[in-house]
Amino acid sequence: MSNIEQEINKRRTFAIISHPDAGKTTLTEKFLLYGGAINLAGSVKGKATARHAVSDWMEIEKERGISVTSSVLQFNYDGYCINILDTPGHQDFSEDTYRTLMAADSAVMVIDGAKGVEPQTRKLFKVCGMRGIPIFTFINKMDRDANDTFELLDEIEKELGIATCPINWPIGCGKVFKGVYDRQKREVVTYSDTEKGTKEGETSIISIDDEDKVTAAIGEERKSILFDEIELLDGASAEYDLDAIQSGKLTPVFFGSALTNFGVEIFLQYFLKMTTTPLPRKSGDNMIDPVKNDFSAFVFKIQANMNKAHRDRIAFMRICSGKYDANMEVKHVQGGKTMRLSRPQQIMADERKILDEAYGGDIIGVFDPGIFSIGDTLCMPKDNIKYEGIPTFAPEHFARVRQIDTMKRKQFIKGVTQIAQEGAIQIFQEYNTGMEEIIVGVVGVLQFEVLKYRLENEYNVEIRLEPLPYEHIRWIVSYDTELDKIVGTSDMKKIKDLKDRPLLLFINEWSVGMTLDRNKGLELSEFGT
Ligand code: G4P
């Protein structure tokens, strides 16, 4: 096996998704702890403070102590080279959160055992589903009182429409959380109390057939509950099926507690075995193989002004195949030019590292003099690869935007257009009047602030944002009649994008359904192309 093949085969690139506060950061820290990347969890991504100290990114980020970008963490564990893509949540939830999922080969979904499926998880899940990537569920906070375990599984199946297969099973929860039962190995794994943030706690492993020992470890009552539950599970839950997992049809479910480290390493070990090596990607009618093909990559995110002194932009790209060597000449397919990627970097949560080489599965950040767009392909000059574009995700917040000083019309249009090209916002026009009125759509409301801040600081234009009540946007896939004849609800608004394609805005989901009912042959989509 060649060195490149070895390097690519040991890579596992996944995104970690959750509703805010479910425990994504804590779980990531524990992964790093096992990988030896840090000694004591908590030191890498301590919420606001650590990020302040190291990041010279946008002022807004500093002021609010939040990260506007998603970051990448790379570490080694048990012979694997793992890339974790963090997806921004909270107020900084944005289209980037979705785009990050386009760069991952699988997703780990963290769910709070006491809360079950929450809105943000649902949205992210939809995007994973669209790509059919494997999804692994970690039900967290079992050290606290959690919902009924069977009900949690039911909720995932119903709400997210995916079959579940528990790989381990919790033994109690809250104060009586004793550990987990590993269904494949048929072993009870109990944990002694671990100190918060270390991996030193003792575990003991007992075969389920050794009933006396199991009773001694977890008590008679818990043992008999466990035995009943195992029987129920074996009869009722979906069977373990690796193909179904890898095609995103079945989610393996794990229980544990990131905070106290219960069940984290078992999860990591199974996850690494079940998730895939870097997946082939589609270019036209061909599948580009990560190992057989030479270097290729696509841009999934552009971050502006990460360092104000240099007014630079960084294009984040996912390497899809082959090896990248420093200073190698590559072709930027959409620009039709060959170029050298200057100073490729790996952007970690707390540092930037200049890279000499990187492989299929890795994420690199490259200085962008303003030539890249989201979805662009890079490959070797001899090759003809063009990856499918990244879809446009439905914004959920809309505002009419006007410049305060009418003399600054030109800068204003230039500013909003450029910021929209970077993919931070989407801009639309009134259906009939055109560019005089601009409507901005964003996935997360923070993007409005980013827009205002950047127009003032970079383009010297002050703006006024007038929020609009719409929350649902639909691209029109097909319709039989003329657009003017579409019979909508009273809250429906027609707009168009910069390519003059018509779109519909609605205040509520119900109106979307009504409009579909009233117009035979009308097909709407939540994703643009
Ligand atoms: P997020 O990235 O998904 O937003 O969640 P994060 O890890 O920041 O966790 C949110 C809160 O939940 C934190 O508490 C964290 O300590 C706690 N938590 C995470 N995993 C577990 C778990 O397994 N059990 C319990 N009981 N709590 C857990 P916080 O008080 O908001 O923050 P902190 O002061 O502890 O950092």
Coordinates of C-alpha atoms and ligand atoms in Angstrom, one line a residue:
M1 CA 0.0 0.0 0.0
S2 CA 1.4 3.4 -0.9
N3 CA 2.0 6.0 1.7
I4 CA -0.8 8.2 0.3
E5 CA -3.2 5.3 0.5
Q6 CA -2.3 4.6 4.1
E7 CA -2.7 8.2 5.1
I8 CA -6.1 8.5 3.4
N9 CA -7.4 5.2 4.8
K10 CA -6.6 6.2 8.3
R11 CA -8.6 9.5 8.0
R12 CA -12.1 9.9 9.5
T13 CA -13.7 13.2 8.9
F14 CA -16.9 14.0 10.7
A15 CA -19.1 16.9 11.9
I16 CA -20.5 17.1 15.3
I17 CA -24.0 18.4 15.6
S18 CA -26.4 19.2 18.4
H19 CA -28.8 21.7 19.7
P20 CA -27.0 24.2 21.9
D21 CA -26.1 22.9 25.4
A22 CA -26.6 19.2 24.6
G23 CA -22.8 18.7 25.3
K24 CA -21.1 18.9 21.9
T25 CA -18.1 20.9 23.3
T26 CA -17.7 18.7 26.3
L27 CA -17.8 15.5 24.1
T28 CA -15.3 17.0 21.7
E29 CA -13.0 17.8 24.5
K30 CA -13.2 14.2 25.8
F31 CA -12.3 12.9 22.3
L32 CA -9.3 15.1 22.3
L33 CA -8.4 13.9 25.7
Y34 CA -8.4 10.3 24.5
G35 CA -6.4 11.3 21.5
G36 CA -3.7 12.7 23.8
A37 CA -4.2 16.1 22.1
I38 CA -4.7 17.7 25.5
N39 CA -4.0 16.6 29.0
L40 CA -7.0 17.9 30.8
A41 CA -10.2 18.5 28.9
G42 CA -11.5 22.0 29.1
S43 CA -8.2 23.6 28.0
V44 CA -8.8 23.6 24.3
K45 CA -12.1 25.2 23.8
G46 CA -12.9 27.0 27.0
K47 CA -15.8 29.0 25.9
A48 CA -15.2 32.7 25.5
T49 CA -11.8 33.3 27.1
A50 CA -9.6 31.0 25.2
R51 CA -11.1 32.1 21.9
H52 CA -10.5 35.7 22.7
A53 CA -6.9 35.3 23.4
V54 CA -6.0 33.5 20.2
S55 CA -8.4 34.8 17.6
D56 CA -7.8 38.0 15.8
W57 CA -10.8 37.5 13.7
M58 CA -13.7 39.9 13.3
E59 CA -14.2 42.4 16.1
I60 CA -17.7 41.3 16.4
E61 CA -16.4 37.9 17.4
K62 CA -14.3 39.4 20.1
E63 CA -17.0 41.7 21.4
R64 CA -19.5 38.9 21.8
G65 CA -17.1 36.1 22.8
I66 CA -18.4 33.8 20.1
S67 CA -17.0 32.1 17.2
V68 CA -18.5 33.2 13.9
T69 CA -16.7 30.5 12.0
S70 CA -16.6 26.8 12.4
S71 CA -13.3 25.3 13.3
V72 CA -11.6 22.1 12.6
L73 CA -9.7 19.9 15.1
Q74 CA -7.3 17.1 14.0
F75 CA -6.0 14.5 16.3
N76 CA -4.7 10.9 16.3
Y77 CA -6.2 8.0 18.2
D78 CA -5.6 4.3 17.9
G79 CA -4.0 4.6 14.4
Y80 CA -6.7 6.9 13.0
C81 CA -6.2 10.5 12.0
I82 CA -9.5 12.2 13.0
N83 CA -10.8 15.5 11.7
I84 CA -13.7 16.9 13.7
L85 CA -15.6 19.7 12.1
D86 CA -17.4 21.8 14.7
T87 CA -20.7 23.3 13.6
P88 CA -21.5 26.7 15.1
G89 CA -24.6 26.8 17.1
H90 CA -26.3 29.3 19.4
Q91 CA -26.8 32.7 17.8
D92 CA -24.0 32.1 15.4
F93 CA -25.9 29.4 13.7
S94 CA -25.6 30.3 10.0
E95 CA -25.4 28.8 6.5
D96 CA -21.9 27.8 7.4
T97 CA -23.3 25.4 9.9
Y98 CA -25.0 23.6 7.0
R99 CA -22.1 23.9 4.6
T100 CA -19.8 22.3 7.1
L101 CA -21.9 19.2 6.8
M102 CA -21.1 19.1 3.1
A103 CA -17.4 18.7 3.9
A104 CA -18.0 15.8 6.4
D105 CA -18.2 12.0 5.7
S106 CA -20.4 11.4 8.7
A107 CA -22.1 13.2 11.6
V108 CA -22.2 12.6 15.3
M109 CA -25.5 13.9 16.7
V110 CA -25.4 14.7 20.4
I111 CA -28.8 14.6 22.2
D112 CA -29.5 15.7 25.7
G113 CA -31.1 12.6 27.4
A114 CA -33.5 14.8 29.3
K115 CA -34.6 16.9 26.3
G116 CA -34.7 14.5 23.4
V117 CA -34.8 15.8 19.8
E118 CA -34.6 19.6 19.7
P119 CA -35.2 22.1 16.9
Q120 CA -31.6 22.7 15.8
T121 CA -30.8 19.0 15.8
R122 CA -33.8 18.5 13.5
K123 CA -32.6 21.1 11.0
L124 CA -29.1 19.8 10.9
F125 CA -30.4 16.3 10.6
K126 CA -32.4 17.2 7.5
V127 CA -29.2 18.3 5.8
C128 CA -27.3 15.1 6.7
G129 CA -30.3 13.2 5.4
M130 CA -30.1 15.0 2.1
R131 CA -26.6 13.7 1.6
G132 CA -27.2 10.3 3.0
I133 CA -24.2 10.4 5.2
P134 CA -24.0 8.1 8.2
I135 CA -25.3 9.5 11.5
F136 CA -24.2 8.4 14.9
T137 CA -26.3 9.3 17.9
F138 CA -24.8 9.9 21.3
I139 CA -27.4 10.4 24.0
N140 CA -25.7 12.5 26.6
K141 CA -26.1 13.5 30.2
M142 CA -27.1 10.1 31.4
D143 CA -25.6 11.1 34.8
R144 CA -28.7 13.2 35.1
D145 CA -32.3 12.1 35.2
A146 CA -33.1 11.3 31.6
N147 CA -36.3 10.5 29.6
D148 CA -37.3 6.9 29.3
T149 CA -34.8 5.2 27.1
F150 CA -37.2 3.4 24.8
E151 CA -39.2 6.7 24.4
L152 CA -36.0 8.5 23.4
L153 CA -35.4 5.9 20.6
D154 CA -39.0 6.2 19.5
E155 CA -38.7 10.0 19.3
I156 CA -35.6 9.8 17.1
E157 CA -37.3 7.3 14.8
K158 CA -40.5 9.4 14.5
E159 CA -39.1 12.9 14.5
L160 CA -36.1 12.3 12.3
G161 CA -37.4 9.4 10.3
I162 CA -34.4 7.1 10.8
A163 CA -34.3 3.6 12.3
T164 CA -32.3 3.2 15.5
C165 CA -30.0 0.5 16.7
P166 CA -28.7 0.8 20.2
I167 CA -25.1 -0.3 20.4
N168 CA -24.9 0.1 24.1
W169 CA -27.7 0.5 26.7
P170 CA -27.6 2.6 29.9
I171 CA -27.8 1.0 33.2
G172 CA -30.0 3.4 35.1
C173 CA -29.6 7.2 34.9
G174 CA -29.1 10.1 37.2
K175 CA -27.7 9.1 40.6
V176 CA -28.1 5.5 39.9
F177 CA -26.3 5.6 36.5
K178 CA -24.0 2.6 36.8
G179 CA -22.6 2.2 33.4
V180 CA -23.6 0.7 30.1
Y181 CA -24.3 -2.7 28.6
D182 CA -22.3 -3.4 25.4
R183 CA -24.8 -5.3 23.2
Q184 CA -22.2 -6.6 20.7
K185 CA -19.7 -7.9 23.2
R186 CA -22.5 -8.9 25.7
E187 CA -20.6 -7.1 28.5
V188 CA -21.6 -4.9 31.4
V189 CA -19.2 -1.9 31.6
T190 CA -19.4 -0.2 34.9
Y191 CA -17.5 3.0 35.9
S192 CA -16.2 4.2 39.1
D193 CA -16.7 7.9 39.6
T194 CA -14.3 9.8 37.4
E195 CA -13.0 13.2 38.3
K196 CA -14.5 15.8 36.0
G197 CA -12.4 16.0 32.9
T198 CA -10.0 13.2 33.4
K199 CA -9.9 9.7 31.9
E200 CA -8.5 8.1 35.0
G201 CA -11.7 6.7 36.4
E202 CA -11.8 2.9 36.7
T203 CA -13.9 0.7 34.6
S204 CA -14.8 -2.9 35.1
I205 CA -16.0 -5.2 32.5
I206 CA -18.2 -8.2 33.3
S207 CA -19.7 -10.7 30.9
I208 CA -23.5 -10.7 31.1
D209 CA -23.4 -14.5 31.5
D210 CA -21.6 -14.0 34.8
E211 CA -24.9 -13.2 36.6
D212 CA -23.4 -13.2 40.1
K213 CA -20.8 -10.7 39.3
V214 CA -23.3 -8.5 37.4
T215 CA -25.5 -8.6 40.5
A216 CA -22.6 -7.7 42.7
A217 CA -21.7 -4.7 40.5
I218 CA -25.1 -3.2 39.9
G219 CA -27.5 -4.7 42.4
E220 CA -30.3 -7.2 42.1
E221 CA -33.0 -4.7 41.1
R222 CA -31.0 -3.0 38.3
K223 CA -29.8 -6.4 37.1
S224 CA -33.4 -7.7 36.7
I225 CA -34.4 -4.4 34.9
L226 CA -31.4 -4.7 32.6
F227 CA -32.2 -8.3 31.7
D228 CA -35.8 -7.4 30.9
E229 CA -34.7 -4.5 28.8
I230 CA -32.1 -6.6 26.9
E231 CA -34.8 -9.1 26.0
L232 CA -37.2 -6.3 24.9
L233 CA -34.4 -4.7 22.8
D234 CA -33.4 -7.9 21.1
G235 CA -37.0 -8.4 20.1
A236 CA -37.9 -4.8 19.1
S237 CA -35.0 -2.8 17.9
A238 CA -33.6 -2.8 14.3
E239 CA -30.8 -5.2 13.7
Y240 CA -27.3 -4.1 13.4
D241 CA -26.6 -3.5 9.7
L242 CA -23.4 -1.8 8.7
D243 CA -24.6 -1.1 5.1
A244 CA -27.7 0.6 6.4
I245 CA -25.6 2.6 8.8
Q246 CA -23.1 3.7 6.1
S247 CA -25.9 4.8 3.8
G248 CA -27.5 6.9 6.5
K249 CA -30.6 4.7 6.9
L250 CA -29.9 3.4 10.4
T251 CA -28.4 5.3 13.2
P252 CA -26.4 3.5 15.9
V253 CA -27.2 4.8 19.3
F254 CA -24.9 5.2 22.2
F255 CA -25.6 6.4 25.7
G256 CA -23.2 8.1 28.1
S257 CA -22.1 11.1 29.9
A258 CA -19.6 13.4 28.3
L259 CA -19.0 15.3 31.5
T260 CA -18.1 12.3 33.7
N261 CA -16.6 10.4 30.8
F262 CA -19.1 7.5 31.0
G263 CA -19.4 5.7 27.7
V264 CA -17.2 8.1 25.8
E265 CA -14.3 5.8 24.8
I266 CA -16.7 2.9 23.9
F267 CA -18.5 5.3 21.7
L268 CA -15.3 6.5 20.1
Q269 CA -14.0 3.0 19.4
Y270 CA -17.2 1.7 17.8
F271 CA -17.7 4.9 15.9
L272 CA -14.3 4.7 14.3
K273 CA -14.9 1.2 13.2
M274 CA -18.4 1.9 11.8
T275 CA -17.8 5.3 10.1
T276 CA -16.3 5.5 6.7
T277 CA -12.9 6.4 5.3
P278 CA -13.1 9.6 3.1
L279 CA -15.9 9.0 0.6
P280 CA -15.7 9.3 -3.2
R281 CA -17.4 12.4 -4.5
K282 CA -19.3 13.0 -7.7
S283 CA -17.9 15.0 -10.6
G284 CA -20.3 15.0 -13.5
D285 CA -21.0 11.4 -14.2
N286 CA -17.8 10.2 -12.5
M287 CA -17.0 9.3 -9.0
I288 CA -13.7 10.6 -7.9
D289 CA -11.9 8.1 -5.8
P290 CA -10.0 9.5 -2.8
V291 CA -7.1 7.2 -3.2
K292 CA -6.8 6.5 -7.0
N293 CA -7.2 10.2 -8.0
D294 CA -4.6 12.9 -7.6
F295 CA -5.2 16.0 -5.5
S296 CA -8.7 17.5 -5.7
A297 CA -10.7 19.7 -3.3
F298 CA -13.7 21.9 -3.1
V299 CA -14.4 25.1 -1.2
F300 CA -17.1 24.9 1.4
K301 CA -16.7 28.1 3.3
I302 CA -15.2 31.5 2.9
Q303 CA -14.3 33.5 5.9
A304 CA -13.7 37.2 5.4
N305 CA -11.3 39.4 7.3
M306 CA -10.0 36.9 9.7
N307 CA -7.1 39.2 10.2
K308 CA -8.1 42.8 9.8
A309 CA -4.6 44.1 9.3
H310 CA -4.3 42.1 6.2
R311 CA -7.9 42.3 5.0
D312 CA -7.6 38.7 4.0
R313 CA -10.2 36.1 3.2
I314 CA -9.7 32.5 3.9
A315 CA -11.2 29.8 1.7
F316 CA -11.8 26.5 3.6
M317 CA -11.5 23.5 1.4
R318 CA -12.1 19.9 1.9
I319 CA -9.5 17.7 0.2
C320 CA -11.5 15.0 -1.6
S321 CA -8.6 13.0 -3.2
G322 CA -4.9 12.5 -3.3
K323 CA -2.2 14.5 -1.5
Y324 CA -1.5 18.2 -1.3
D325 CA 2.1 19.3 -1.2
A326 CA 3.2 22.7 -0.2
N327 CA 3.6 25.0 -3.2
M328 CA 2.1 22.5 -5.6
E329 CA 0.5 23.9 -8.8
V330 CA -3.2 23.4 -9.0
K331 CA -6.0 24.4 -11.3
H332 CA -8.9 26.5 -10.0
V333 CA -11.6 25.0 -12.2
Q334 CA -14.2 27.8 -12.1
G335 CA -11.6 30.5 -12.6
G336 CA -9.9 28.6 -15.4
K337 CA -6.4 29.3 -14.1
T338 CA -3.5 27.4 -12.6
M339 CA -2.2 28.7 -9.4
R340 CA -0.1 27.9 -6.3
L341 CA -2.1 27.8 -3.1
S342 CA -0.3 30.2 -0.9
R343 CA 0.5 29.2 2.6
P344 CA -2.2 26.5 3.2
Q345 CA -3.1 26.3 6.8
Q346 CA -4.9 24.1 9.1
I347 CA -7.2 26.2 11.2
M348 CA -7.6 24.7 14.6
A349 CA -9.8 26.0 17.4
D350 CA -7.0 27.9 19.0
E351 CA -4.2 28.1 16.5
R352 CA -3.2 28.2 12.8
K353 CA -0.5 25.9 11.6
I354 CA 1.2 26.2 8.2
L355 CA 1.0 22.8 6.4
D356 CA 3.5 21.1 4.2
E357 CA 1.2 18.3 3.2
A358 CA -2.4 17.2 3.6
Y359 CA -4.4 14.3 2.4
G360 CA -7.9 13.3 1.2
G361 CA -10.2 13.8 4.1
D362 CA -8.3 16.8 5.5
I363 CA -9.6 20.4 5.6
I364 CA -7.2 23.2 4.8
G365 CA -7.6 27.0 4.8
V366 CA -6.0 29.0 2.0
F367 CA -5.6 32.7 1.6
D368 CA -8.0 33.9 -0.9
P369 CA -7.3 37.1 -2.9
G370 CA -11.0 37.2 -3.8
I371 CA -11.1 34.6 -6.5
F372 CA -12.9 31.7 -4.9
S373 CA -16.6 31.1 -4.5
I374 CA -18.4 28.5 -2.4
G375 CA -18.5 25.2 -4.2
D376 CA -15.5 25.8 -6.4
T377 CA -13.3 22.9 -7.4
L378 CA -9.5 22.7 -7.3
C379 CA -7.6 19.9 -9.0
M380 CA -4.4 19.0 -10.8
P381 CA -3.9 21.0 -14.0
K382 CA -4.1 17.8 -16.1
D383 CA -7.4 16.7 -14.6
N384 CA -11.0 17.7 -15.4
I385 CA -12.9 17.5 -12.2
K386 CA -15.8 19.7 -11.2
Y387 CA -17.6 18.8 -8.0
E388 CA -21.3 19.4 -7.6
G389 CA -22.1 22.8 -6.2
I390 CA -23.2 23.3 -2.6
P391 CA -26.9 23.9 -2.4
T392 CA -28.2 27.2 -1.1
F393 CA -30.0 26.7 2.2
A394 CA -33.3 28.3 3.0
P395 CA -32.8 31.5 5.1
E396 CA -35.2 31.8 7.9
H397 CA -35.0 35.5 8.7
F398 CA -35.6 38.3 6.3
A399 CA -35.2 42.1 6.4
R400 CA -35.5 44.9 3.9
V401 CA -32.2 46.8 3.8
R402 CA -31.6 50.5 2.9
Q403 CA -28.6 52.7 3.0
I404 CA -29.1 55.8 5.1
D405 CA -27.1 58.1 2.9
T406 CA -28.6 57.8 -0.6
M407 CA -25.4 59.2 -2.2
K408 CA -23.7 56.0 -1.2
R409 CA -25.8 53.8 -3.4
K410 CA -22.8 52.4 -5.4
Q411 CA -20.8 51.3 -2.4
F412 CA -23.9 49.9 -0.8
I413 CA -24.7 47.7 -3.8
K414 CA -21.0 46.6 -4.1
G415 CA -20.9 45.8 -0.4
V416 CA -24.0 43.7 -0.2
T417 CA -23.2 41.9 -3.5
Q418 CA -19.7 41.0 -2.4
I419 CA -20.9 39.8 1.0
A420 CA -23.6 37.8 -0.7
Q421 CA -21.0 36.2 -3.0
E422 CA -19.0 35.1 0.0
G423 CA -22.1 33.3 1.1
A424 CA -22.7 35.1 4.4
I425 CA -26.1 36.4 3.4
Q426 CA -28.5 35.9 0.5
I427 CA -30.0 38.8 -1.3
F428 CA -33.2 39.1 -3.2
Q429 CA -35.2 41.7 -5.0
E430 CA -38.8 42.7 -5.1
Y431 CA -40.5 40.7 -7.8
N432 CA -41.5 43.7 -9.8
T433 CA -39.3 46.6 -8.9
G434 CA -35.8 45.1 -9.0
M435 CA -32.7 46.3 -7.4
E436 CA -34.1 49.5 -5.7
E437 CA -35.3 47.4 -2.8
I438 CA -33.1 44.8 -1.4
I439 CA -34.3 42.0 0.8
V440 CA -31.7 40.1 2.7
G441 CA -32.2 36.6 4.0
V442 CA -30.1 34.9 6.6
V443 CA -30.0 31.5 8.3
G444 CA -29.0 32.9 11.7
V445 CA -29.9 36.4 12.9
L446 CA -26.3 37.2 13.9
Q447 CA -25.6 37.5 10.1
F448 CA -27.7 40.7 10.1
E449 CA -25.3 42.2 12.6
V450 CA -22.3 40.9 10.6
L451 CA -23.7 42.6 7.5
K452 CA -24.3 45.9 9.3
Y453 CA -20.9 45.8 10.9
R454 CA -19.1 44.9 7.7
L455 CA -20.9 47.5 5.5
E456 CA -19.9 50.2 8.0
N457 CA -16.3 49.1 8.5
E458 CA -15.3 47.9 5.1
Y459 CA -17.6 49.9 2.7
N460 CA -18.3 53.0 4.9
V461 CA -22.0 52.6 4.4
E462 CA -24.6 52.8 7.1
I463 CA -27.7 50.9 6.7
R464 CA -31.1 50.4 8.2
L465 CA -32.6 47.0 8.5
E466 CA -36.3 46.6 8.6
P467 CA -37.3 43.1 9.7
L468 CA -39.9 41.2 7.6
P469 CA -42.2 38.6 9.1
Y470 CA -41.4 35.8 6.7
E471 CA -39.8 32.6 7.9
H472 CA -40.1 30.2 5.0
I473 CA -38.7 30.5 1.6
R474 CA -39.2 28.1 -1.3
W475 CA -37.5 27.8 -4.6
I476 CA -39.8 27.0 -7.4
V477 CA -38.8 23.7 -9.0
S478 CA -41.6 23.5 -11.5
Y479 CA -45.0 24.9 -12.1
D480 CA -47.5 24.5 -15.0
T481 CA -49.0 28.0 -15.1
E482 CA -47.3 31.4 -15.3
L483 CA -45.9 32.6 -12.1
D484 CA -48.3 35.5 -12.0
K485 CA -51.1 33.1 -11.9
I486 CA -49.9 31.2 -8.8
V487 CA -52.7 31.3 -6.3
G488 CA -51.1 31.8 -2.9
T489 CA -52.2 32.6 0.6
S490 CA -52.6 36.3 1.7
D491 CA -49.3 36.1 3.5
M492 CA -47.3 34.9 0.5
K493 CA -44.8 37.2 -1.2
K494 CA -43.1 36.8 -4.5
I495 CA -39.5 37.8 -4.8
K496 CA -36.6 37.0 -7.2
D497 CA -33.0 36.3 -6.7
L498 CA -30.1 38.0 -8.5
K499 CA -30.4 35.5 -11.4
D500 CA -34.0 36.6 -11.8
R501 CA -35.3 33.2 -10.6
P502 CA -38.7 33.5 -8.8
L503 CA -39.1 32.5 -5.1
L504 CA -41.9 32.5 -2.7
L505 CA -41.9 33.8 0.9
F506 CA -44.3 32.7 3.6
I507 CA -45.0 33.6 7.2
N508 CA -45.9 30.1 8.2
E509 CA -45.5 26.5 7.1
W510 CA -49.2 26.1 6.8
S511 CA -49.3 28.6 4.0
V512 CA -46.7 26.6 2.1
G513 CA -49.0 23.6 2.2
M514 CA -52.1 25.6 1.2
T515 CA -50.3 27.1 -1.8
L516 CA -49.2 23.6 -2.9
D517 CA -52.7 22.4 -2.6
R518 CA -54.1 25.3 -4.6
N519 CA -51.7 25.0 -7.5
K520 CA -51.6 21.7 -9.2
G521 CA -48.2 20.9 -10.7
L522 CA -46.4 23.3 -8.4
E523 CA -43.2 21.9 -6.9
L524 CA -41.3 23.8 -4.3
S525 CA -37.9 23.1 -2.7
E526 CA -36.2 24.2 0.5
F527 CA -32.8 24.1 -1.2
G528 CA -31.7 26.3 -4.1
T529 CA -29.1 25.2 -6.6
Ligands
G4P1 P1 -22.7 22.5 23.6 O1 -21.3 22.6 23.1 O2 -23.5 21.4 22.9 O3 -23.4 23.8 23.6 O4 -22.7 22.1 25.1 P2 -21.5 22.1 26.2 O5 -20.6 21.0 26.0 O6 -21.0 23.5 26.3 O7 -22.3 21.7 27.5 C1 -23.4 22.5 28.0 C2 -23.5 22.3 29.5 O8 -23.9 21.0 29.8 C3 -22.2 22.6 30.2 O9 -22.6 23.1 31.5 C4 -21.6 21.2 30.4 O10 -20.8 21.1 31.5 C5 -22.9 20.4 30.6 N1 -22.7 19.0 30.2 C6 -22.2 18.5 29.1 N2 -22.2 17.1 29.1 C7 -22.7 16.8 30.3 C8 -23.0 15.5 30.9 O11 -22.8 14.4 30.4 N3 -23.7 15.5 32.1 C9 -24.0 16.7 32.7 N4 -24.6 16.6 33.9 N5 -23.7 17.9 32.2 C10 -23.1 17.9 31.0 P3 -22.5 24.6 31.8 O12 -22.8 24.7 33.3 O13 -23.4 25.4 30.9 O14 -21.1 25.0 31.5 P4 -19.7 24.8 32.2 O15 -19.6 25.9 33.2 O16 -19.8 23.4 32.9 O17 -18.7 24.8 31.1

